[in-house]
Amino acid sequence: MSKLKIAIQKKGRLSEKSLQLLEECGIKFPNGGGKLVATSTNFPIEILFLRDDDIPQYVEQQVADIGIVGENVLIESQKKIKPVQQLGFSSCRLSLAVPKETNYTDLSYFNGKKVATSYPNILSDYFQKNNIEATIEIISGSVEIAPGIGLANAICDIVSSGSTLFSNGLKEVEKIFSSQAILIASQNLDLEKQSLLNKLLFRINAVRKAKENKYILLNAPNNCLEKITQILPGVNSPTILPLAQKGWSSLHSVISEDKFWDIIDELREAGAEGILVVPIEKFIA
């Protein structure tokens, strides 16, 4: 039977989150001892641990069938591969930063300046679209020290919290784009491997939907059910079960994580009691 080969970053936060996602999808695999390849014991998938910058190339060349990378790496690589699905973790942004004492007003500041970056393709496109003529200094690693050592006037780099910029005397002035982890695939998957990818996507979506929703149980007097039902539509509609206490019922439903507290307040005002909220492990709609 054919195996789906997935390339993930061999170390770092993106690697940890990628492995966690596979585990939450019920995929078991040996992990440890510095191995560069691991084969799942219960799903036809083989994991390749690679440098993140190499993953797009490996997928394009079909050494790996699919991969998980940051969108910034995907766009910068300019490889002929297919973006499949954003994964909702490892969020960051690619930004321009200048020394904190700089009197920055707008993008025109960068005309005639030197900007250090590990993302020359993205930055070049951005400057071209905004009619900025600047010199791009390509460096890898420790981009933030470039202004301090006189290599450049500014930098373009990945930003998460901004603490690294601050500690190096820089300030963020322009956000180029937002990035997160994304699943990519070869443009030439055969039918069997495409079928395996579809099965993996089914599991990934079930895990992601579970994280975005909560299972809620509550008790309420029957004369409040109509109002509470309007607040709790559920997947189709709430499940209502009679309680041993006459005139009372138990309602079960699913609510969105981002609307959670607003809905709880509404439910209490509508007469709900004994509200119990439970995390969902998998959600298959």
Short mmCIF file of C-alpha atoms in Angstrom, two decimals:
data_model
loop_
_atom_site.label_atom_id
_atom_site.label_comp_id
_atom_site.label_asym_id
_atom_site.label_seq_id
_atom_site.Cartn_x
_atom_site.Cartn_y
_atom_site.Cartn_z
CA MET A 1 0.00 0.00 0.00
CA SER A 2 1.22 3.49 -0.85
CA LYS A 3 2.28 5.87 1.95
CA LEU A 4 1.71 9.60 2.07
CA LYS A 5 4.98 11.40 2.80
CA ILE A 6 4.65 14.57 4.87
CA ALA A 7 7.55 16.98 5.46
CA ILE A 8 7.59 19.02 8.66
CA GLN A 9 10.14 21.28 10.32
CA LYS A 10 12.65 19.17 12.27
CA LYS A 11 12.76 21.47 15.31
CA GLY A 12 11.17 24.60 16.71
CA ARG A 13 7.66 25.74 17.57
CA LEU A 14 6.23 24.93 14.14
CA SER A 15 7.56 21.38 14.45
CA GLU A 16 5.98 20.94 17.88
CA LYS A 17 2.61 22.24 16.70
CA SER A 18 2.70 20.08 13.56
CA LEU A 19 3.42 16.92 15.55
CA GLN A 20 0.71 17.84 18.03
CA LEU A 21 -1.79 18.18 15.17
CA LEU A 22 -0.91 14.74 13.80
CA GLU A 23 -1.27 13.22 17.28
CA GLU A 24 -4.66 14.90 17.74
CA CYS A 25 -5.66 13.35 14.41
CA GLY A 26 -5.04 9.94 16.00
CA ILE A 27 -1.84 9.30 14.04
CA LYS A 28 0.73 7.40 16.09
CA PHE A 29 4.43 7.41 15.28
CA PRO A 30 7.77 6.94 17.06
CA ASN A 31 9.36 10.29 17.81
CA GLY A 32 12.79 10.61 19.36
CA GLY A 33 16.45 9.82 18.99
CA GLY A 34 17.02 12.52 16.37
CA LYS A 35 15.43 10.46 13.58
CA LEU A 36 14.90 12.21 10.24
CA VAL A 37 12.16 9.80 9.13
CA ALA A 38 9.31 8.29 11.15
CA THR A 39 6.57 5.95 9.94
CA SER A 40 3.13 5.91 11.50
CA THR A 41 2.02 2.68 13.12
CA ASN A 42 -1.70 3.18 12.41
CA PHE A 43 -2.00 5.40 9.30
CA PRO A 44 -0.23 5.11 5.92
CA ILE A 45 1.94 8.18 6.37
CA GLU A 46 5.68 8.76 6.63
CA ILE A 47 7.06 11.86 8.33
CA LEU A 48 10.21 13.57 7.03
CA PHE A 49 11.91 16.00 9.43
CA LEU A 50 13.53 18.78 7.37
CA ARG A 51 14.69 22.40 7.50
CA ASP A 52 11.64 24.58 6.97
CA ASP A 53 13.22 26.45 4.04
CA ASP A 54 13.79 23.12 2.24
CA ILE A 55 10.23 21.82 2.55
CA PRO A 56 8.71 23.65 -0.48
CA GLN A 57 11.50 22.34 -2.72
CA TYR A 58 11.09 18.77 -1.48
CA VAL A 59 7.35 18.93 -2.13
CA GLU A 60 7.83 20.44 -5.59
CA GLN A 61 10.29 17.65 -6.46
CA GLN A 62 7.89 15.03 -5.01
CA VAL A 63 10.41 13.80 -2.46
CA ALA A 64 7.56 14.60 -0.07
CA ASP A 65 3.90 14.55 -1.10
CA ILE A 66 2.72 17.17 1.35
CA GLY A 67 4.27 19.48 3.94
CA ILE A 68 3.56 21.95 6.72
CA VAL A 69 5.31 25.33 6.49
CA GLY A 70 4.71 28.95 7.37
CA GLU A 71 2.96 30.93 4.63
CA ASN A 72 5.97 33.26 4.63
CA VAL A 73 8.23 30.34 3.64
CA LEU A 74 5.78 29.19 0.97
CA ILE A 75 5.50 32.61 -0.67
CA GLU A 76 9.23 33.34 -0.47
CA SER A 77 10.14 29.97 -2.05
CA GLN A 78 8.18 30.69 -5.27
CA LYS A 79 7.94 26.94 -5.85
CA LYS A 80 5.28 25.26 -8.00
CA ILE A 81 3.26 23.63 -5.22
CA LYS A 82 -0.36 23.69 -4.16
CA PRO A 83 -1.50 25.45 -0.96
CA VAL A 84 -4.12 23.13 0.54
CA GLN A 85 -5.33 24.57 3.83
CA GLN A 86 -4.38 27.07 6.51
CA LEU A 87 -3.95 25.32 9.86
CA GLY A 88 -4.61 28.08 12.37
CA PHE A 89 -1.39 27.94 14.40
CA SER A 90 2.11 29.50 14.43
CA SER A 91 0.68 32.92 13.57
CA CYS A 92 3.11 35.76 12.94
CA ARG A 93 3.61 38.68 10.59
CA LEU A 94 6.30 39.88 8.21
CA SER A 95 7.09 43.51 9.00
CA LEU A 96 9.43 46.36 8.29
CA ALA A 97 11.29 47.79 11.29
CA VAL A 98 13.61 50.75 11.79
CA PRO A 99 15.79 52.00 14.67
CA LYS A 100 13.48 53.28 17.43
CA GLU A 101 14.93 56.81 17.30
CA THR A 102 13.99 57.13 13.61
CA ASN A 103 11.42 59.80 12.78
CA TYR A 104 9.31 57.54 10.56
CA THR A 105 6.29 58.97 8.72
CA ASP A 106 5.43 56.67 5.81
CA LEU A 107 6.81 54.18 3.27
CA SER A 108 8.65 56.90 1.38
CA TYR A 109 11.27 56.68 4.16
CA PHE A 110 12.63 53.54 2.49
CA ASN A 111 13.48 55.24 -0.81
CA GLY A 112 17.26 55.08 -1.20
CA LYS A 113 17.69 53.05 2.00
CA LYS A 114 19.25 49.63 2.61
CA VAL A 115 16.92 47.00 4.06
CA ALA A 116 18.22 43.68 5.42
CA THR A 117 16.01 40.61 5.13
CA SER A 118 15.81 36.86 4.70
CA TYR A 119 12.76 37.36 2.47
CA PRO A 120 14.07 39.21 -0.61
CA ASN A 121 11.36 37.97 -2.99
CA ILE A 122 8.46 39.07 -0.78
CA LEU A 123 10.10 42.38 0.06
CA SER A 124 11.02 43.12 -3.55
CA ASP A 125 7.42 42.53 -4.66
CA TYR A 126 6.13 44.73 -1.83
CA PHE A 127 8.45 47.61 -2.66
CA GLN A 128 7.67 47.32 -6.37
CA LYS A 129 3.90 47.48 -5.75
CA ASN A 130 4.40 50.58 -3.60
CA ASN A 131 6.88 52.29 -5.94
CA ILE A 132 9.72 52.19 -3.44
CA GLU A 133 13.32 52.09 -4.68
CA ALA A 134 15.50 50.55 -1.99
CA THR A 135 18.53 48.27 -1.82
CA ILE A 136 17.80 44.83 -0.37
CA GLU A 137 20.60 43.21 1.64
CA ILE A 138 20.04 39.44 1.77
CA ILE A 139 21.15 37.81 5.03
CA SER A 140 20.06 34.70 6.91
CA GLY A 141 19.61 34.67 10.66
CA SER A 142 20.05 37.54 13.16
CA VAL A 143 18.51 40.04 10.73
CA GLU A 144 17.70 42.38 13.61
CA ILE A 145 21.38 43.25 14.23
CA ALA A 146 21.88 44.67 10.72
CA PRO A 147 21.11 48.34 11.55
CA GLY A 148 23.25 48.20 14.69
CA ILE A 149 26.36 47.08 12.80
CA GLY A 150 25.84 49.49 9.91
CA LEU A 151 24.83 46.89 7.32
CA ALA A 152 21.39 48.39 6.70
CA ASN A 153 19.07 51.24 7.65
CA ALA A 154 16.14 48.93 8.37
CA ILE A 155 15.04 45.31 8.37
CA CYS A 156 12.19 43.16 7.10
CA ASP A 157 11.63 40.12 9.29
CA ILE A 158 9.13 37.83 10.97
CA VAL A 159 7.54 39.33 14.11
CA SER A 160 5.54 37.51 16.78
CA SER A 161 5.45 39.53 20.01
CA GLY A 162 7.87 42.27 18.97
CA SER A 163 10.14 41.67 21.98
CA THR A 164 13.15 40.77 19.78
CA LEU A 165 12.82 44.04 17.88
CA PHE A 166 12.55 46.02 21.11
CA SER A 167 15.60 44.35 22.65
CA ASN A 168 17.62 45.29 19.55
CA GLY A 169 16.54 48.92 19.56
CA LEU A 170 14.06 48.60 16.68
CA LYS A 171 10.41 49.48 16.17
CA GLU A 172 7.87 47.94 13.81
CA VAL A 173 6.56 50.46 11.27
CA GLU A 174 4.84 48.52 8.47
CA LYS A 175 3.19 45.09 8.34
CA ILE A 176 3.65 43.43 4.94
CA PHE A 177 1.41 40.42 5.54
CA SER A 178 0.14 38.00 8.17
CA SER A 179 1.32 34.39 8.17
CA GLN A 180 0.35 31.09 9.76
CA ALA A 181 1.08 27.41 9.25
CA ILE A 182 -0.27 26.01 6.00
CA LEU A 183 -0.55 22.53 4.53
CA ILE A 184 0.97 22.31 1.05
CA ALA A 185 0.90 19.51 -1.52
CA SER A 186 2.56 18.40 -4.73
CA GLN A 187 0.69 19.32 -7.89
CA ASN A 188 1.07 15.74 -9.12
CA LEU A 189 -0.43 13.49 -6.45
CA ASP A 190 -1.77 10.22 -7.84
CA LEU A 191 -5.31 9.09 -7.00
CA GLU A 192 -4.25 6.86 -4.11
CA LYS A 193 -2.22 9.58 -2.41
CA GLN A 194 -4.94 12.17 -3.03
CA SER A 195 -7.37 9.79 -1.30
CA LEU A 196 -5.00 9.55 1.70
CA LEU A 197 -4.68 13.34 1.78
CA ASN A 198 -8.48 13.66 1.80
CA LYS A 199 -8.66 11.29 4.79
CA LEU A 200 -6.02 13.33 6.61
CA LEU A 201 -7.87 16.57 5.85
CA PHE A 202 -11.08 15.05 7.24
CA ARG A 203 -9.28 14.38 10.53
CA ILE A 204 -7.62 17.80 10.60
CA ASN A 205 -10.95 19.57 10.09
CA ALA A 206 -12.58 17.50 12.84
CA VAL A 207 -9.80 18.53 15.25
CA ARG A 208 -9.96 22.20 14.26
CA LYS A 209 -13.74 22.38 14.55
CA ALA A 210 -13.52 20.82 18.00
CA LYS A 211 -11.14 23.55 19.16
CA GLU A 212 -13.39 26.26 17.77
CA ASN A 213 -16.49 25.01 19.61
CA LYS A 214 -17.68 23.98 23.09
CA TYR A 215 -20.27 21.44 24.17
CA ILE A 216 -22.78 22.97 26.57
CA LEU A 217 -25.32 21.35 28.90
CA LEU A 218 -27.83 23.27 31.01
CA ASN A 219 -31.07 22.90 32.95
CA ALA A 220 -34.05 25.18 32.50
CA PRO A 221 -37.76 25.39 33.35
CA ASN A 222 -39.96 24.35 30.44
CA ASN A 223 -41.57 27.77 30.16
CA CYS A 224 -38.13 29.19 29.22
CA LEU A 225 -37.30 26.60 26.56
CA GLU A 226 -38.48 28.57 23.54
CA LYS A 227 -36.36 31.61 24.43
CA ILE A 228 -33.30 29.50 25.29
CA THR A 229 -33.67 27.48 22.08
CA GLN A 230 -33.42 30.68 20.06
CA ILE A 231 -30.14 31.46 21.79
CA LEU A 232 -28.81 27.90 21.35
CA PRO A 233 -29.35 26.81 17.75
CA GLY A 234 -26.71 24.06 17.96
CA VAL A 235 -25.57 22.21 14.87
CA ASN A 236 -29.21 21.88 13.78
CA SER A 237 -31.13 22.56 16.99
CA PRO A 238 -30.51 21.89 20.69
CA THR A 239 -31.16 18.45 22.13
CA ILE A 240 -33.88 18.66 24.83
CA LEU A 241 -34.35 15.92 27.43
CA PRO A 242 -36.90 15.87 30.28
CA LEU A 243 -35.54 15.89 33.83
CA ALA A 244 -36.84 13.86 36.75
CA GLN A 245 -38.06 17.13 38.27
CA LYS A 246 -41.41 17.93 36.69
CA GLY A 247 -41.51 21.05 34.52
CA TRP A 248 -37.75 21.08 33.88
CA SER A 249 -35.59 19.95 30.97
CA SER A 250 -31.92 19.56 30.09
CA LEU A 251 -30.60 21.17 26.90
CA HIS A 252 -27.46 20.06 25.06
CA SER A 253 -25.83 22.05 22.28
CA VAL A 254 -22.60 23.26 20.66
CA ILE A 255 -21.52 26.90 20.74
CA SER A 256 -18.70 28.77 19.03
CA GLU A 257 -15.66 29.56 21.17
CA ASP A 258 -15.56 33.21 20.08
CA LYS A 259 -19.23 33.76 21.08
CA PHE A 260 -18.99 31.76 24.29
CA TRP A 261 -19.19 34.43 27.01
CA ASP A 262 -21.86 36.51 25.26
CA ILE A 263 -24.08 33.44 24.88
CA ILE A 264 -23.55 32.38 28.51
CA ASP A 265 -24.76 35.79 29.71
CA GLU A 266 -27.83 35.54 27.47
CA LEU A 267 -28.63 32.04 28.73
CA ARG A 268 -28.50 33.09 32.36
CA GLU A 269 -30.82 36.02 31.68
CA ALA A 270 -33.21 33.64 29.88
CA GLY A 271 -33.51 31.35 32.94
CA ALA A 272 -30.80 28.71 32.37
CA GLU A 273 -29.24 27.09 35.45
CA GLY A 274 -26.50 24.55 36.15
CA ILE A 275 -24.61 25.44 32.98
CA LEU A 276 -21.83 22.97 32.20
CA VAL A 277 -19.31 23.64 29.43
CA VAL A 278 -17.18 20.77 28.13
CA PRO A 279 -14.28 20.83 25.59
CA ILE A 280 -14.81 18.79 22.43
CA GLU A 281 -12.11 16.35 21.36
CA LYS A 282 -13.36 15.80 17.80
CA PHE A 283 -16.24 17.49 15.95
CA ILE A 284 -17.63 15.82 12.82
CA ALA A 285 -20.49 17.87 11.45
#
